[in-house]
Amino acid sequence: MKKIPILLTLISFLTSCEKNKKSDWLENSLSEIRSIDPADTNFTDLESLKKAIGNSKVVLLGEQEHGDGSTYSAKSRLVKFLHDEMGFTILAFESDFFGVNKAWEDYQRGKKDYQDVINQLYTFWSQSQMCENLFQTIKESQSTQNPIVLAGFDNRQITNVSQEELLPSLDSIIREHNIPISILDLGFFKRTLKEAMNKLHDQEITPENQARFLSIIDTLTAEFQKEGIDSFWVQELKNTRGFIMYVWHWWIDRENDLVDNNLRDIQMANNCLWLLNEKYQGEKMIIWAANGHVIKTDTLFDVEAEGWKPAIRQYPMGEILFNSLGEEMYSIGFTSYKGKSTSLQYDSAAQNFIFQSYPFEPADSTSFEFELKQRGLEYAFIDLPEQLDLWTTTDQRIRVWRPEYVKGKLPTIYDGIFYIHDMHPNKKL
């Protein structure tokens, strides 16, 4: 009977050793960040990020909420730091691939105003007070020898530029290059795509018409490549295919919405790689997106309380990019212990969007956020070395998207973590 107390003592001792080991690692890997104010250009507190990012040519900046104003401020400051101190010149947003890139091209040619480009970014960024300083910095940089370039990589074609200019532009190119497509097929293609852009997931289409549309777009892509048409348009056709599959799948299989999430992430990753390897070859790129898109590998979502478990494997954009870029990319997840966020609500009376504030509950005592809270820092950065044995799948949880957690070995989720103790809500301009 004496063996049981001895065994319990041994287990307690080993657990204590493990906790001490983790605590030592965290103390050595954690760096205090002085400020998240975009106007603060004294970057001495960001030296730990410079060391961690090293020679990476792509940095991914996540966010746990699309209403997290504090993270917008922090990311805006990091964009300036990465541009001024580390030579990053491309800022790619999780926004309409065609809308943002076409608007930017027209802006560079004097055909659109700068605000026309900003309007192609999703509303929670384009109308955010916390992003105003960043957008002004980007505009001012255009008159320098080292301008910041805005780009978009989302396959969702929902901005006004996509709605108004995509189909007329494609039609003009098809006619100019005498692309062999019948009048009936071209008409069907344009009607189907226009309906998809207007109705999104509510578009209903028969399997026969799906097959017909895909056959037409594959033919157009091959013909555009054969004619040597600008690779942007070839990529846009591929993007349109990714968009239409994303739209259709949600309508076909609403019980398994991770499939359309995967389709979206795969296309977003391909768009990012095109921007990096073709459009802006040789440049260093910052990717601005949600945490869920920048994670490096499939993770198990710990949301049993909501009664939901993923039925299929996830393929986040970050994993696809990591498989292609390896050590040339560095992914930073953002997290907070507590605070307030905002949701985007449409006010039908005012015919405009409003930002509705709501509480972001404190992280629970089993989370990594709670570990960080114990250090008493307002802002911190943690570089995650490849010490995979330190954080096991049985006891480590971290927030990724809204209140949900993931369980996993931290270095397989992100390369680094930016911690903000108290999240402040996004505010509308």
XYZ file of C-alpha atoms in Angstrom:
429
model
C 0.000 0.000 0.000
C 2.997 2.318 0.476
C 3.577 2.281 -3.296
C 0.561 4.508 -3.983
C 1.740 7.564 -1.966
C 5.218 7.164 -3.466
C 3.756 7.053 -6.976
C 1.623 10.119 -6.320
C 4.648 11.972 -4.958
C 6.637 11.036 -8.065
C 3.857 12.226 -10.370
C 3.604 15.496 -8.437
C 7.372 15.961 -8.653
C 7.464 15.311 -12.430
C 4.529 17.670 -12.980
C 6.309 20.361 -10.977
C 9.485 19.861 -13.040
C 7.503 20.154 -16.254
C 5.852 23.375 -15.077
C 9.210 24.822 -14.082
C 10.667 23.872 -17.448
C 7.808 25.611 -19.232
C 8.098 28.651 -16.997
C 11.834 28.941 -17.686
C 11.261 28.623 -21.419
C 8.544 31.268 -21.396
C 10.659 33.719 -19.418
C 13.510 33.299 -21.924
C 11.259 33.578 -25.002
C 9.010 36.451 -23.910
C 9.827 40.082 -24.730
C 7.891 43.065 -23.426
C 6.509 45.396 -26.101
C 6.320 49.027 -25.049
C 3.623 50.339 -27.390
C 1.014 49.448 -29.993
C 0.531 53.080 -31.046
C 1.011 53.346 -34.841
C 2.453 56.843 -34.348
C 5.261 55.437 -32.184
C 8.210 54.961 -34.546
C 10.813 54.264 -31.877
C 11.164 50.582 -32.717
C 13.774 49.610 -30.137
C 11.193 47.470 -28.336
C 10.702 45.380 -31.487
C 14.253 44.062 -31.749
C 13.062 40.642 -30.614
C 10.721 40.493 -33.619
C 13.526 41.474 -35.979
C 15.669 38.661 -34.619
C 12.814 36.134 -34.780
C 11.737 37.056 -38.323
C 15.311 37.019 -39.570
C 15.565 36.545 -43.334
C 11.938 35.545 -43.862
C 10.448 37.146 -46.948
C 6.814 36.700 -45.881
C 5.340 37.693 -42.511
C 1.761 36.767 -41.672
C -0.087 38.942 -39.138
C -3.237 37.403 -37.705
C -6.102 38.729 -35.606
C -8.484 36.850 -33.333
C -11.462 39.093 -34.074
C -12.448 41.271 -37.033
C -13.434 43.856 -34.443
C -10.233 43.838 -32.398
C -9.151 47.484 -32.497
C -6.063 46.950 -30.334
C -4.675 44.384 -32.752
C -5.349 46.735 -35.690
C -3.241 49.369 -33.936
C -0.487 46.879 -33.157
C -0.445 45.506 -36.699
C -0.344 49.020 -38.142
C 2.762 49.743 -36.078
C 4.305 46.427 -37.124
C 3.686 47.193 -40.802
C 5.639 50.442 -40.408
C 8.408 48.595 -38.572
C 8.621 45.838 -41.185
C 8.713 48.399 -43.969
C 11.122 50.893 -42.416
C 13.460 48.480 -40.627
C 13.271 45.211 -42.591
C 12.487 46.159 -46.193
C 8.963 44.759 -46.578
C 7.147 46.580 -49.375
C 3.963 44.601 -50.172
C 0.982 44.705 -47.811
C -1.605 42.109 -48.843
C -4.997 42.148 -47.134
C -7.567 39.399 -46.738
C -9.777 41.262 -49.207
C -11.083 40.886 -52.757
C -8.206 39.770 -55.033
C -9.625 41.371 -58.156
C -11.116 44.456 -56.489
C -8.017 45.533 -54.528
C -5.410 44.702 -57.178
C -7.385 46.239 -60.059
C -8.105 49.387 -58.020
C -4.425 49.686 -57.056
C -3.339 49.343 -60.669
C -5.836 52.022 -61.728
C -4.670 54.266 -58.866
C -1.072 53.959 -60.036
C -2.205 54.979 -63.531
C -4.185 57.948 -62.262
C -7.557 56.373 -63.083
C -8.751 56.036 -59.494
C -8.331 57.934 -56.253
C -6.468 56.468 -53.292
C -9.723 56.207 -51.331
C -11.131 54.018 -54.113
C -8.442 51.471 -53.255
C -9.087 51.640 -49.510
C -12.798 51.097 -50.175
C -11.999 47.688 -51.673
C -10.770 46.479 -48.271
C -13.388 44.961 -46.014
C -15.380 47.479 -43.974
C -13.945 46.581 -40.567
C -10.551 47.756 -41.869
C -11.436 50.420 -44.436
C -13.657 52.302 -41.971
C -11.569 51.733 -38.853
C -10.115 54.583 -36.808
C -7.329 52.206 -35.789
C -6.229 51.737 -39.410
C -6.450 55.410 -40.397
C -2.837 56.150 -39.466
C -1.615 53.149 -41.485
C -3.551 54.131 -44.597
C -2.184 57.660 -44.379
C 1.351 56.257 -44.073
C 0.832 54.106 -47.168
C -0.423 57.114 -49.127
C 2.502 59.287 -48.044
C 4.961 56.545 -48.972
C 3.918 56.811 -52.638
C 5.985 59.969 -53.038
C 9.121 58.269 -51.684
C 11.650 55.932 -53.257
C 10.333 53.070 -51.140
C 6.516 53.028 -51.494
C 4.250 50.495 -49.794
C 2.107 48.548 -52.262
C -1.437 47.468 -51.343
C -2.736 44.125 -52.596
C -5.624 41.731 -51.934
C -5.746 37.936 -51.939
C -9.266 36.819 -50.922
C -11.236 34.911 -53.548
C -14.553 36.466 -52.492
C -15.451 38.884 -55.300
C -17.761 41.210 -53.416
C -16.400 44.761 -53.712
C -17.797 47.407 -56.042
C -14.834 47.106 -58.423
C -15.479 43.380 -58.846
C -19.215 43.945 -59.191
C -18.855 46.714 -61.765
C -15.640 45.998 -63.663
C -14.808 42.276 -63.688
C -17.291 41.073 -66.310
C -16.887 44.037 -68.708
C -13.099 43.683 -68.485
C -13.169 39.953 -69.204
C -15.603 40.485 -72.072
C -13.313 43.134 -73.581
C -10.234 40.879 -73.363
C -12.097 37.933 -74.895
C -13.208 40.067 -77.838
C -9.850 41.827 -78.279
C -7.950 38.538 -78.507
C -10.655 36.671 -80.437
C -10.820 33.951 -77.782
C -12.791 31.051 -79.296
C -15.986 30.905 -77.260
C -19.538 30.823 -78.573
C -21.944 33.685 -77.952
C -24.215 31.294 -76.055
C -21.410 30.042 -73.797
C -20.121 33.553 -73.148
C -23.602 34.758 -72.244
C -24.127 31.784 -69.928
C -20.724 32.362 -68.305
C -21.399 36.039 -67.590
C -24.935 35.453 -66.289
C -23.811 32.662 -63.969
C -20.859 34.596 -62.579
C -22.892 37.777 -62.102
C -25.522 35.835 -60.171
C -22.833 34.208 -58.007
C -21.340 37.606 -57.143
C -24.780 38.976 -56.265
C -26.230 35.992 -54.402
C -23.056 34.337 -53.088
C -24.062 31.224 -51.119
C -27.711 31.602 -52.107
C -27.075 30.834 -55.766
C -28.791 27.630 -56.806
C -27.416 25.849 -59.862
C -27.865 22.383 -61.336
C -24.947 19.930 -61.587
C -25.197 20.161 -65.381
C -24.818 23.937 -65.354
C -21.990 23.693 -62.836
C -20.107 21.373 -65.184
C -20.793 23.671 -68.127
C -19.501 26.748 -66.287
C -16.337 24.980 -65.115
C -15.658 23.706 -68.624
C -15.944 27.249 -69.996
C -13.691 28.827 -67.369
C -11.056 26.092 -67.818
C -11.124 26.695 -71.573
C -10.804 30.448 -71.067
C -7.850 29.968 -68.702
C -6.039 27.753 -71.223
C -6.729 30.220 -74.051
C -5.547 33.209 -72.012
C -2.309 31.360 -71.264
C -1.844 30.393 -74.915
C -2.374 33.988 -76.061
C 0.161 35.272 -73.512
C -2.407 37.555 -71.862
C -1.234 39.359 -68.712
C -0.775 36.749 -65.976
C -3.030 38.796 -63.680
C -5.985 37.830 -65.830
C -4.939 34.184 -65.897
C -4.728 34.242 -62.105
C -8.065 36.037 -61.908
C -9.719 33.233 -63.897
C -8.213 30.722 -61.466
C -9.409 32.924 -58.617
C -12.903 33.055 -60.121
C -12.941 29.270 -60.306
C -11.951 29.113 -56.640
C -14.648 31.663 -55.791
C -17.406 29.812 -57.620
C -16.494 26.467 -56.049
C -16.482 28.113 -52.616
C -19.928 29.599 -53.264
C -21.431 26.404 -54.667
C -20.127 24.009 -52.070
C -21.689 25.865 -49.173
C -25.067 25.660 -50.906
C -24.669 21.964 -51.707
C -23.337 20.795 -48.322
C -24.263 23.210 -45.539
C -23.672 20.523 -42.911
C -19.970 20.445 -43.715
C -18.949 24.067 -44.081
C -15.258 23.354 -43.515
C -15.054 22.202 -47.122
C -15.868 25.651 -48.475
C -13.518 27.158 -45.876
C -10.796 24.904 -47.248
C -11.608 25.906 -50.821
C -11.312 29.551 -49.838
C -8.031 29.098 -47.939
C -6.470 27.086 -50.761
C -7.297 29.782 -53.293
C -6.135 32.572 -50.980
C -2.793 30.793 -50.554
C -2.446 30.398 -54.321
C -3.227 34.091 -54.795
C -0.568 35.031 -52.215
C 2.007 32.845 -53.965
C 1.165 34.451 -57.306
C 1.624 37.918 -55.801
C 4.931 36.866 -54.268
C 6.403 34.839 -57.128
C 5.039 36.648 -60.184
C 3.466 40.049 -59.628
C 6.010 41.260 -57.062
C 8.848 38.817 -57.562
C 11.828 39.552 -55.335
C 9.843 41.732 -52.902
C 9.076 40.981 -49.244
C 5.407 40.702 -48.337
C 3.232 41.232 -45.249
C -0.017 39.252 -45.136
C -2.844 40.772 -43.056
C -5.533 38.204 -42.192
C -7.451 36.408 -39.451
C -5.640 34.080 -37.047
C -7.491 31.096 -38.467
C -5.976 31.705 -41.890
C -2.366 32.178 -40.740
C -2.003 29.058 -38.568
C 0.724 26.764 -39.858
C -0.968 23.396 -39.580
C -4.269 21.641 -39.064
C -5.326 21.900 -35.419
C -8.033 20.342 -33.296
C -10.606 22.938 -32.302
C -11.570 22.602 -28.663
C -15.184 23.743 -28.910
C -17.027 20.799 -27.384
C -19.095 23.266 -25.339
C -20.725 24.423 -28.563
C -21.409 20.828 -29.599
C -19.386 21.074 -32.812
C -16.502 18.958 -33.994
C -14.888 19.165 -37.422
C -15.703 16.167 -39.590
C -12.861 16.748 -42.022
C -9.302 17.967 -41.981
C -8.765 21.697 -42.289
C -6.290 23.223 -44.712
C -5.550 26.754 -43.466
C -3.847 29.175 -45.819
C -0.842 29.368 -43.497
C -0.189 25.655 -43.808
C -0.278 25.774 -47.598
C 2.113 28.723 -47.617
C 4.381 27.014 -45.078
C 4.544 23.892 -47.265
C 5.713 26.094 -50.128
C 7.879 28.653 -48.319
C 9.154 26.798 -45.251
C 11.539 28.946 -43.218
C 11.043 31.865 -45.622
C 7.785 32.722 -43.826
C 7.042 33.737 -40.250
C 3.498 33.566 -38.878
C 2.407 35.716 -35.917
C -0.844 35.017 -34.105
C -2.453 37.725 -31.962
C -4.242 36.979 -28.729
C -5.658 38.748 -25.670
C -6.594 37.833 -22.142
C -9.819 39.888 -22.040
C -11.501 43.020 -23.327
C -14.117 44.181 -25.815
C -14.560 43.666 -29.541
C -17.063 44.783 -32.168
C -19.279 43.051 -34.678
C -20.250 44.553 -38.007
C -23.994 45.236 -38.211
C -25.973 46.695 -41.109
C -28.282 49.559 -40.145
C -31.085 49.416 -42.701
C -32.486 52.792 -41.631
C -29.155 54.545 -42.142
C -28.244 52.202 -45.015
C -24.767 51.838 -43.580
C -22.703 49.534 -41.382
C -22.314 50.157 -37.669
C -19.795 48.679 -35.222
C -21.557 47.022 -32.281
C -19.398 46.542 -29.157
C -19.566 43.381 -27.027
C -17.421 41.874 -24.228
C -14.537 39.490 -24.886
C -14.539 37.218 -21.847
C -11.355 36.564 -19.843
C -9.424 33.490 -20.937
C -9.779 30.473 -18.681
C -7.135 29.216 -16.281
C -6.009 26.351 -18.539
C -5.115 28.649 -21.442
C -1.823 30.066 -22.679
C -3.367 33.532 -22.337
C -3.727 32.912 -18.591
C -0.038 31.934 -18.449
C 0.820 35.255 -20.078
C -1.520 37.218 -17.828
C 0.479 35.984 -14.833
C 3.524 37.898 -16.151
C 1.719 41.216 -15.673
C 2.624 42.701 -19.068
C 0.301 44.841 -21.157
C 1.941 43.833 -24.456
C 4.402 41.059 -25.201
C 5.915 39.018 -28.021
C 6.827 35.351 -27.739
C 9.084 33.653 -30.259
C 8.240 29.961 -30.495
C 11.342 27.812 -31.009
C 11.075 24.233 -32.183
C 10.918 22.820 -28.667
C 7.836 20.762 -29.373
C 8.099 18.709 -26.184
C 7.379 21.726 -23.983
C 3.738 22.170 -24.892
C 1.741 18.952 -25.302
C -1.645 18.426 -26.918
C -3.125 17.338 -23.585
C -2.769 20.536 -21.597
C -2.135 23.573 -23.823
C -4.939 25.684 -25.195
C -4.773 29.004 -27.037
C -7.394 31.247 -28.583
C -7.348 31.448 -32.351
C -10.705 32.777 -33.510
C -13.149 34.563 -31.231
C -13.777 32.655 -27.984
C -12.769 29.277 -29.438
C -9.514 27.598 -28.447
C -7.246 25.146 -30.190
C -5.160 22.486 -28.551
C -1.744 21.808 -29.923
C 1.982 22.258 -29.765
C 2.395 25.997 -30.072
C 5.232 26.058 -32.641
C 3.032 24.039 -35.021
C 0.315 26.705 -34.791
C 2.384 29.906 -35.071
C 6.022 30.958 -35.267
C 5.370 33.733 -32.787
C 2.596 35.167 -30.632
C 1.785 38.845 -30.002
C -0.042 39.250 -26.687
C -2.321 42.175 -25.812
C -3.667 41.956 -22.273
C -6.775 44.094 -22.763
C -8.501 44.103 -26.165
C -10.145 47.407 -27.079
C -12.973 47.479 -29.637
C -12.620 48.705 -33.172
C -14.069 52.189 -33.731
C -15.678 53.459 -36.891
C -14.422 56.550 -38.685
